[in-house]
Short mmCIF file of C-alpha atoms and ligand atoms in Angstrom, two decimals:
data_model
loop_
_atom_site.label_atom_id
_atom_site.label_comp_id
_atom_site.label_asym_id
_atom_site.label_seq_id
_atom_site.Cartn_x
_atom_site.Cartn_y
_atom_site.Cartn_z
CA MET A 1 42.35 245.22 94.89
CA SER A 2 42.18 242.62 97.72
CA GLU A 3 43.23 242.31 101.03
CA GLU A 4 46.93 241.09 102.10
CA PRO A 5 47.30 239.38 105.17
CA ILE A 6 48.73 241.54 107.90
CA GLU A 7 49.75 240.07 111.60
CA HIS A 8 48.69 242.14 114.16
CA PRO A 9 49.31 241.73 117.91
CA GLN A 10 47.30 239.34 119.73
CA PRO A 11 44.25 240.84 121.96
CA SER A 12 45.53 241.12 125.64
CA ILE A 13 41.84 239.24 126.79
CA GLN A 14 40.32 236.18 125.75
CA ASN A 15 36.92 236.83 126.47
CA LEU A 16 34.32 239.63 126.83
CA ASP A 17 33.33 240.25 130.14
CA ARG A 18 30.09 241.95 128.94
CA ARG A 19 26.69 240.64 128.54
CA HIS A 20 26.04 243.14 125.87
CA LEU A 21 27.02 245.33 122.86
CA LEU A 22 25.05 248.41 122.66
CA GLY A 23 27.28 250.80 121.81
CA LEU A 24 31.18 251.26 121.71
CA SER A 25 31.75 254.36 123.76
CA SER A 26 32.95 252.71 126.75
CA TRP A 27 34.81 249.82 125.07
CA SER A 28 38.45 249.51 125.56
CA ALA A 29 41.39 248.92 122.68
CA ALA A 30 41.47 245.05 124.27
CA GLU A 31 37.82 244.42 123.70
CA ILE A 32 37.80 245.80 120.28
CA ARG A 33 40.99 244.01 119.48
CA LEU A 34 39.38 240.61 120.65
CA VAL A 35 36.42 241.01 118.03
CA LEU A 36 38.96 241.87 115.42
CA GLN A 37 41.16 239.06 116.11
CA THR A 38 38.03 236.61 116.25
CA ALA A 39 36.75 238.01 113.11
CA ARG A 40 39.87 237.27 111.58
CA ARG A 41 39.67 233.79 112.41
CA PHE A 42 36.13 233.61 111.11
CA ARG A 43 37.29 235.08 107.74
CA GLU A 44 39.21 232.18 107.14
CA VAL A 45 35.83 229.82 108.10
CA LEU A 46 33.99 231.62 105.36
CA GLU A 47 36.65 231.05 102.75
CA ARG A 48 36.32 227.04 103.43
CA PRO A 49 34.48 225.01 100.84
CA ILE A 50 31.40 224.80 103.62
CA PRO A 51 31.74 227.91 105.65
CA GLN A 52 29.60 226.61 108.38
CA VAL A 53 30.86 225.85 112.02
CA PRO A 54 28.58 224.32 114.76
CA THR A 55 29.60 226.30 117.40
CA LEU A 56 26.38 227.95 118.19
CA ARG A 57 24.14 224.81 117.41
CA GLY A 58 21.23 225.03 119.68
CA THR A 59 21.65 228.95 120.29
CA THR A 60 18.31 231.21 119.10
CA VAL A 61 19.28 234.93 117.77
CA ALA A 62 16.03 236.85 117.13
CA MET A 63 16.68 239.62 114.49
CA LEU A 64 14.20 242.54 115.91
CA PHE A 65 14.31 245.35 112.75
CA PHE A 66 11.98 248.36 113.30
CA GLU A 67 13.79 250.27 110.63
CA PRO A 68 15.00 249.05 106.93
CA SER A 69 18.14 247.40 106.41
CA THR A 70 19.64 245.33 103.76
CA ARG A 71 23.42 244.81 105.03
CA THR A 72 23.40 244.67 108.68
CA LYS A 73 20.01 242.43 108.82
CA LEU A 74 21.57 239.92 106.16
CA SER A 75 24.94 239.71 107.08
CA PHE A 76 23.82 239.06 111.07
CA GLN A 77 21.29 236.12 109.59
CA LEU A 78 24.02 235.01 107.50
CA ALA A 79 26.42 234.97 110.40
CA ALA A 80 24.04 233.10 112.80
CA SER A 81 23.26 230.66 109.92
CA ARG A 82 27.26 230.10 109.77
CA LEU A 83 27.51 229.53 113.27
CA SER A 84 24.91 226.95 113.09
CA ALA A 85 22.42 229.18 115.21
CA SER A 86 18.58 228.97 114.93
CA THR A 87 17.11 232.98 113.82
CA LEU A 88 13.60 234.27 114.52
CA GLY A 89 13.17 237.18 111.82
CA PHE A 90 10.91 240.06 112.83
CA SER A 91 10.14 242.89 110.65
CA LYS A 92 7.81 245.79 112.02
CA SER A 93 5.89 246.06 108.64
CA GLY A 94 3.58 242.97 108.79
CA SER A 95 3.83 242.50 112.66
CA SER A 96 1.55 243.28 115.78
CA VAL A 97 3.34 246.58 116.08
CA SER A 98 0.83 247.94 113.85
CA LYS A 99 -1.80 246.68 116.63
CA GLY A 100 -0.38 248.97 119.22
CA GLU A 101 2.11 246.50 120.64
CA THR A 102 4.96 248.02 122.72
CA LEU A 103 8.71 247.58 121.87
CA LYS A 104 9.19 245.84 125.33
CA ASP A 105 5.93 243.66 125.06
CA THR A 106 7.02 242.70 121.77
CA ALA A 107 10.62 241.80 122.60
CA GLN A 108 9.15 240.21 125.89
CA ASN A 109 6.99 237.51 123.78
CA ILE A 110 9.91 236.93 121.62
CA GLU A 111 12.26 236.03 124.75
CA ALA A 112 9.48 233.82 125.78
CA MET A 113 10.11 231.66 122.95
CA LYS A 114 13.58 230.88 124.34
CA THR A 115 15.63 233.49 122.52
CA ASP A 116 19.13 233.85 123.97
CA LEU A 117 20.31 236.91 121.70
CA VAL A 118 18.09 239.59 120.17
CA VAL A 119 19.57 241.97 117.65
CA LEU A 120 18.02 245.72 117.32
CA ARG A 121 17.54 248.43 115.04
CA HIS A 122 15.23 250.99 116.39
CA PRO A 123 14.81 254.53 115.34
CA SER A 124 14.93 255.62 119.09
CA PRO A 125 18.10 256.23 120.73
CA GLY A 126 18.93 254.14 123.63
CA ALA A 127 16.11 251.62 122.64
CA PRO A 128 18.84 248.72 123.04
CA HIS A 129 19.85 249.84 126.38
CA PHE A 130 15.66 249.64 127.16
CA LEU A 131 15.88 246.29 126.14
CA ALA A 132 18.98 245.42 128.20
CA ARG A 133 17.43 246.30 131.37
CA HIS A 134 13.96 244.37 130.44
CA LEU A 135 15.11 241.07 129.04
CA ASP A 136 17.61 238.34 129.96
CA ALA A 137 18.86 237.76 126.40
CA ALA A 138 21.96 239.35 125.31
CA ILE A 139 21.07 242.21 123.28
CA ILE A 140 23.03 243.65 120.23
CA SER A 141 22.36 247.22 118.78
CA ALA A 142 21.96 247.00 115.15
CA GLY A 143 21.88 250.82 115.32
CA ASP A 144 19.36 253.09 116.97
CA GLY A 145 18.35 256.21 116.02
CA ALA A 146 21.21 258.76 115.67
CA HIS A 147 23.18 257.52 118.73
CA GLU A 148 25.31 254.17 117.66
CA HIS A 149 25.96 251.59 114.81
CA PRO A 150 28.52 249.51 117.07
CA THR A 151 28.66 246.63 114.53
CA GLN A 152 29.29 248.97 111.63
CA ALA A 153 32.16 250.32 113.04
CA LEU A 154 33.76 247.19 114.20
CA LEU A 155 33.39 245.85 110.56
CA ASP A 156 34.90 249.34 109.66
CA LEU A 157 37.98 248.98 111.74
CA LEU A 158 38.39 245.27 110.43
CA THR A 159 38.63 246.16 106.83
CA MET A 160 40.72 249.15 107.95
CA ALA A 161 42.83 246.70 109.80
CA GLY A 162 43.17 244.21 106.64
CA ARG A 163 44.78 247.43 104.83
CA PHE A 164 47.17 248.84 107.70
CA GLU A 165 49.67 247.67 110.28
CA THR A 166 48.49 249.86 113.22
CA PHE A 167 45.68 252.08 113.98
CA GLU A 168 48.27 254.15 115.89
CA GLY A 169 48.64 257.45 113.93
CA LEU A 170 46.13 256.16 111.24
CA ARG A 171 44.68 259.34 109.92
CA VAL A 172 40.91 259.23 108.86
CA ALA A 173 38.07 261.62 107.72
CA ILE A 174 34.85 260.82 108.17
CA ILE A 175 32.94 262.81 105.90
CA GLY A 176 29.54 264.23 105.60
CA ASP A 177 26.27 264.33 107.77
CA VAL A 178 28.31 263.57 111.11
CA ALA A 179 25.81 265.03 113.14
CA HIS A 180 22.93 262.36 112.15
CA SER A 181 25.50 259.29 111.68
CA ARG A 182 25.27 256.79 114.28
CA VAL A 183 28.36 255.27 112.38
CA ALA A 184 30.22 258.11 112.70
CA ARG A 185 29.78 258.27 116.27
CA SER A 186 30.81 254.39 116.84
CA ASN A 187 33.63 254.62 114.63
CA VAL A 188 35.06 257.47 116.33
CA PHE A 189 34.90 255.93 119.82
CA GLY A 190 36.36 252.76 118.25
CA LEU A 191 39.08 254.66 116.03
CA ARG A 192 39.83 256.57 119.05
CA ALA A 193 40.15 253.92 121.20
CA LEU A 194 43.02 252.10 118.63
CA GLY A 195 45.01 255.32 118.49
CA ALA A 196 43.61 256.93 115.31
CA LYS A 197 43.38 260.05 114.21
CA VAL A 198 40.02 261.41 112.98
CA THR A 199 38.56 264.35 111.27
CA LEU A 200 35.31 265.13 111.22
CA CYS A 201 34.53 267.05 107.83
CA GLY A 202 30.90 268.66 106.40
CA PRO A 203 29.23 271.70 106.43
CA PRO A 204 28.84 273.51 110.02
CA THR A 205 24.81 272.40 109.58
CA MET A 206 26.16 268.55 109.66
CA LEU A 207 28.51 268.59 112.26
CA PRO A 208 27.75 267.90 115.84
CA PRO A 209 27.00 271.18 117.85
CA ARG A 210 29.00 269.67 120.42
CA PRO A 211 32.12 267.56 119.07
CA GLU A 212 33.14 266.50 122.75
CA GLY A 213 29.65 264.24 122.63
CA PHE A 214 32.04 262.29 120.33
CA SER A 215 35.17 262.17 122.86
CA ARG A 216 36.30 259.67 124.79
CA GLU A 217 37.44 260.51 128.56
CA GLY A 218 40.75 260.79 128.18
CA LEU A 219 41.31 261.27 125.05
CA PRO A 220 41.80 264.84 122.92
CA ASP A 221 38.97 266.02 121.31
CA VAL A 222 38.23 265.27 117.55
CA ARG A 223 39.10 267.71 114.72
CA THR A 224 36.55 269.34 112.90
CA THR A 225 36.83 271.24 109.33
CA SER A 226 34.19 272.10 106.82
CA ALA A 227 36.91 271.89 103.84
CA LEU A 228 37.03 269.02 102.20
CA GLY A 229 40.55 269.66 100.91
CA ASP A 230 41.84 270.03 104.67
CA ALA A 231 40.44 266.93 105.55
CA LEU A 232 42.02 264.62 102.74
CA ASP A 233 45.27 266.51 103.15
CA GLY A 234 47.54 263.98 104.92
CA CYS A 235 44.40 261.54 105.05
CA ASP A 236 44.82 257.33 104.46
CA VAL A 237 41.08 256.71 104.73
CA ALA A 238 38.37 258.96 103.84
CA MET A 239 34.48 257.58 104.99
CA ALA A 240 31.92 259.17 103.22
CA LEU A 241 28.75 259.28 105.04
CA ARG A 242 24.98 259.07 103.76
CA ILE A 243 23.01 262.32 103.57
CA GLN A 244 20.15 261.11 106.27
CA LEU A 245 17.49 263.05 104.60
CA GLU A 246 15.11 260.88 106.90
CA ARG A 247 16.94 262.38 110.02
CA GLN A 248 17.03 266.16 109.02
CA ASP A 249 14.11 267.98 110.32
CA GLU A 250 14.97 271.29 107.97
CA PRO A 251 17.02 271.22 104.70
CA LEU A 252 20.42 271.41 106.03
CA PHE A 253 21.78 272.42 103.04
CA PRO A 254 20.82 274.27 99.56
CA SER A 255 20.85 271.28 97.27
CA LEU A 256 22.54 267.86 96.42
CA ARG A 257 24.15 269.02 93.87
CA GLU A 258 25.80 271.70 96.00
CA TYR A 259 26.46 269.51 98.46
CA HIS A 260 28.18 266.90 96.28
CA ASP A 261 30.23 270.31 94.32
CA ARG A 262 31.47 270.75 97.83
CA PHE A 263 31.70 267.59 99.82
CA GLY A 264 31.43 264.87 97.32
CA ILE A 265 34.74 262.67 96.99
CA THR A 266 35.59 262.78 93.31
CA ARG A 267 38.36 261.10 90.87
CA ALA A 268 39.82 264.20 90.89
CA HIS A 269 40.42 263.48 94.85
CA LEU A 270 41.58 259.89 94.12
CA ASP A 271 44.13 261.43 91.53
CA ALA A 272 45.34 263.89 93.76
CA HIS A 273 45.71 261.38 96.95
CA PRO A 274 47.34 258.78 95.31
CA ASP A 275 47.22 256.34 98.64
CA LEU A 276 43.77 257.62 99.92
CA LEU A 277 41.25 254.59 100.46
CA VAL A 278 37.41 255.27 100.16
CA MET A 279 34.83 253.85 102.51
CA HIS A 280 31.14 253.96 103.01
CA PRO A 281 28.80 252.43 104.96
CA GLY A 282 26.08 251.92 102.70
CA PRO A 283 23.66 252.49 101.13
CA VAL A 284 25.65 255.01 99.03
CA ASN A 285 24.08 257.95 97.49
CA ARG A 286 25.71 257.66 93.65
CA GLY A 287 26.52 261.38 92.28
CA VAL A 288 26.10 263.26 96.26
CA GLU A 289 28.75 261.73 98.53
CA LEU A 290 30.86 259.90 96.29
CA GLU A 291 30.84 260.38 92.51
CA SER A 292 29.90 257.15 91.00
CA ALA A 293 33.35 256.78 89.41
CA VAL A 294 34.72 256.44 93.05
CA VAL A 295 32.38 253.92 94.04
CA ASP A 296 33.39 251.72 90.86
CA HIS A 297 37.28 252.59 91.83
CA GLU A 298 39.71 249.96 92.97
CA ARG A 299 40.50 251.90 96.16
CA ALA A 300 36.66 251.96 97.22
CA ILE A 301 36.95 249.10 99.67
CA ILE A 302 33.00 249.21 99.94
CA LEU A 303 32.23 245.67 99.07
CA ASP A 304 35.26 244.64 101.46
CA GLN A 305 33.43 246.16 104.38
CA VAL A 306 30.13 244.33 103.60
CA THR A 307 32.08 241.13 103.11
CA ASN A 308 33.72 241.35 106.47
CA GLY A 309 30.52 242.32 108.25
CA VAL A 310 29.24 238.60 108.03
CA ALA A 311 32.36 237.31 109.75
CA LEU A 312 32.79 240.37 112.15
CA ARG A 313 29.02 239.49 112.96
CA MET A 314 29.78 236.22 113.76
CA ALA A 315 32.37 237.48 116.06
CA VAL A 316 30.07 239.33 118.05
CA LEU A 317 27.65 236.56 117.95
CA TYR A 318 30.51 233.90 119.34
CA LEU A 319 31.96 236.21 122.26
CA LEU A 320 28.21 237.47 123.37
CA ALA A 321 27.23 234.10 123.49
CA GLY A 322 29.72 233.07 125.60
CA GLY A 323 32.51 232.17 123.17
CA GLY A 324 36.27 232.29 124.38
CA GLY A 325 35.12 231.45 128.09
CA ALA A 326 36.14 227.64 128.87
CA GLU A 327 32.85 226.19 128.09
CA ASN A 328 33.57 227.15 124.62
CA GLN A 329 36.97 226.55 123.91
CA ALA A 330 35.98 222.59 123.48
CA ALA A 331 33.26 223.92 120.98
CA GLU A 332 36.06 225.95 119.24
CA LYS A 333 38.23 222.91 118.35
CA SER A 334 35.08 222.09 116.01
CA TRP A 335 36.40 225.03 113.46
CA ALA A 336 40.08 225.09 114.76
N1 LIG B 1 25.22 250.18 106.73
C1 LIG B 1 23.84 249.67 107.31
O1 LIG B 1 23.53 249.70 108.19
O2 LIG B 1 23.45 249.24 106.22
P1 LIG B 1 22.01 248.59 106.10
O3 LIG B 1 20.77 249.99 106.55
O4 LIG B 1 21.66 248.36 104.68
O5 LIG B 1 21.90 247.78 107.12
#
């Protein structure tokens, strides 16, 4: 099932008045719309025979990954390359971190090689905020502990925007290990900024103890339920989350089988909800949060999410490098 082009309103701002992307908790609907609109334009670039533009030639992006990653790391690398930026790759394993070098020292040494943007994935919540206080480079969070994963949420929003004409009133259920999920937190902030209705669903042990921690000032609290049927009733998008065993200090449910029986999305759910779309940030545990047949079903748009991740990360790199401002409007002509 391919995406149909849908006309969305033009964003009301032209450029981001921000230095960093650390999380979505304070991002406005206008800022999010600008990123999505810019990503749509880059998606067109990616469909060209030569999917590359010179827009960020001379810019250097450092990729600092202190945790494993497939999708985020590779799509940021590809996004930088499609924009003609240079990249510096860093993984914790094989680096001087094993010799005792701190995050701050590591990052400052990499910045001393003249990097303009730093993409950071780190197990500690707040690590990107810490670097933003100590580096001149623009910092982009690629996921910090169980805190936020803003570019994942933005690519999820981009994917939903390709399927629905408006976020106003869109009903999205986020299902699974919500309490430990940085993806859930960033999605709640983004979805609710745009007017979607969000239900969080999972075993009571996996729901946030203080759902108000997912709230934005001035917006109503999120709805929570431990009944999957209740969450899927009238729902437009079911976003399943991976069970994050690595972030659980003790088992939060009796067995994976029992979890699947109560919270796994199955073919039967798709048959009962003929318009329901299924999303997942990956990596998927087949047979746990999603029945294997659901992963491969045409209404599972998981690979669209991955495809959109490249254009979305191009948009984030471009806008945080100053794109949209007067200086870059000439550069834009090179790919418009
Ligand atoms: N969704 C996501 O963050 O995947 P990776 O861990 O593979 O980057």
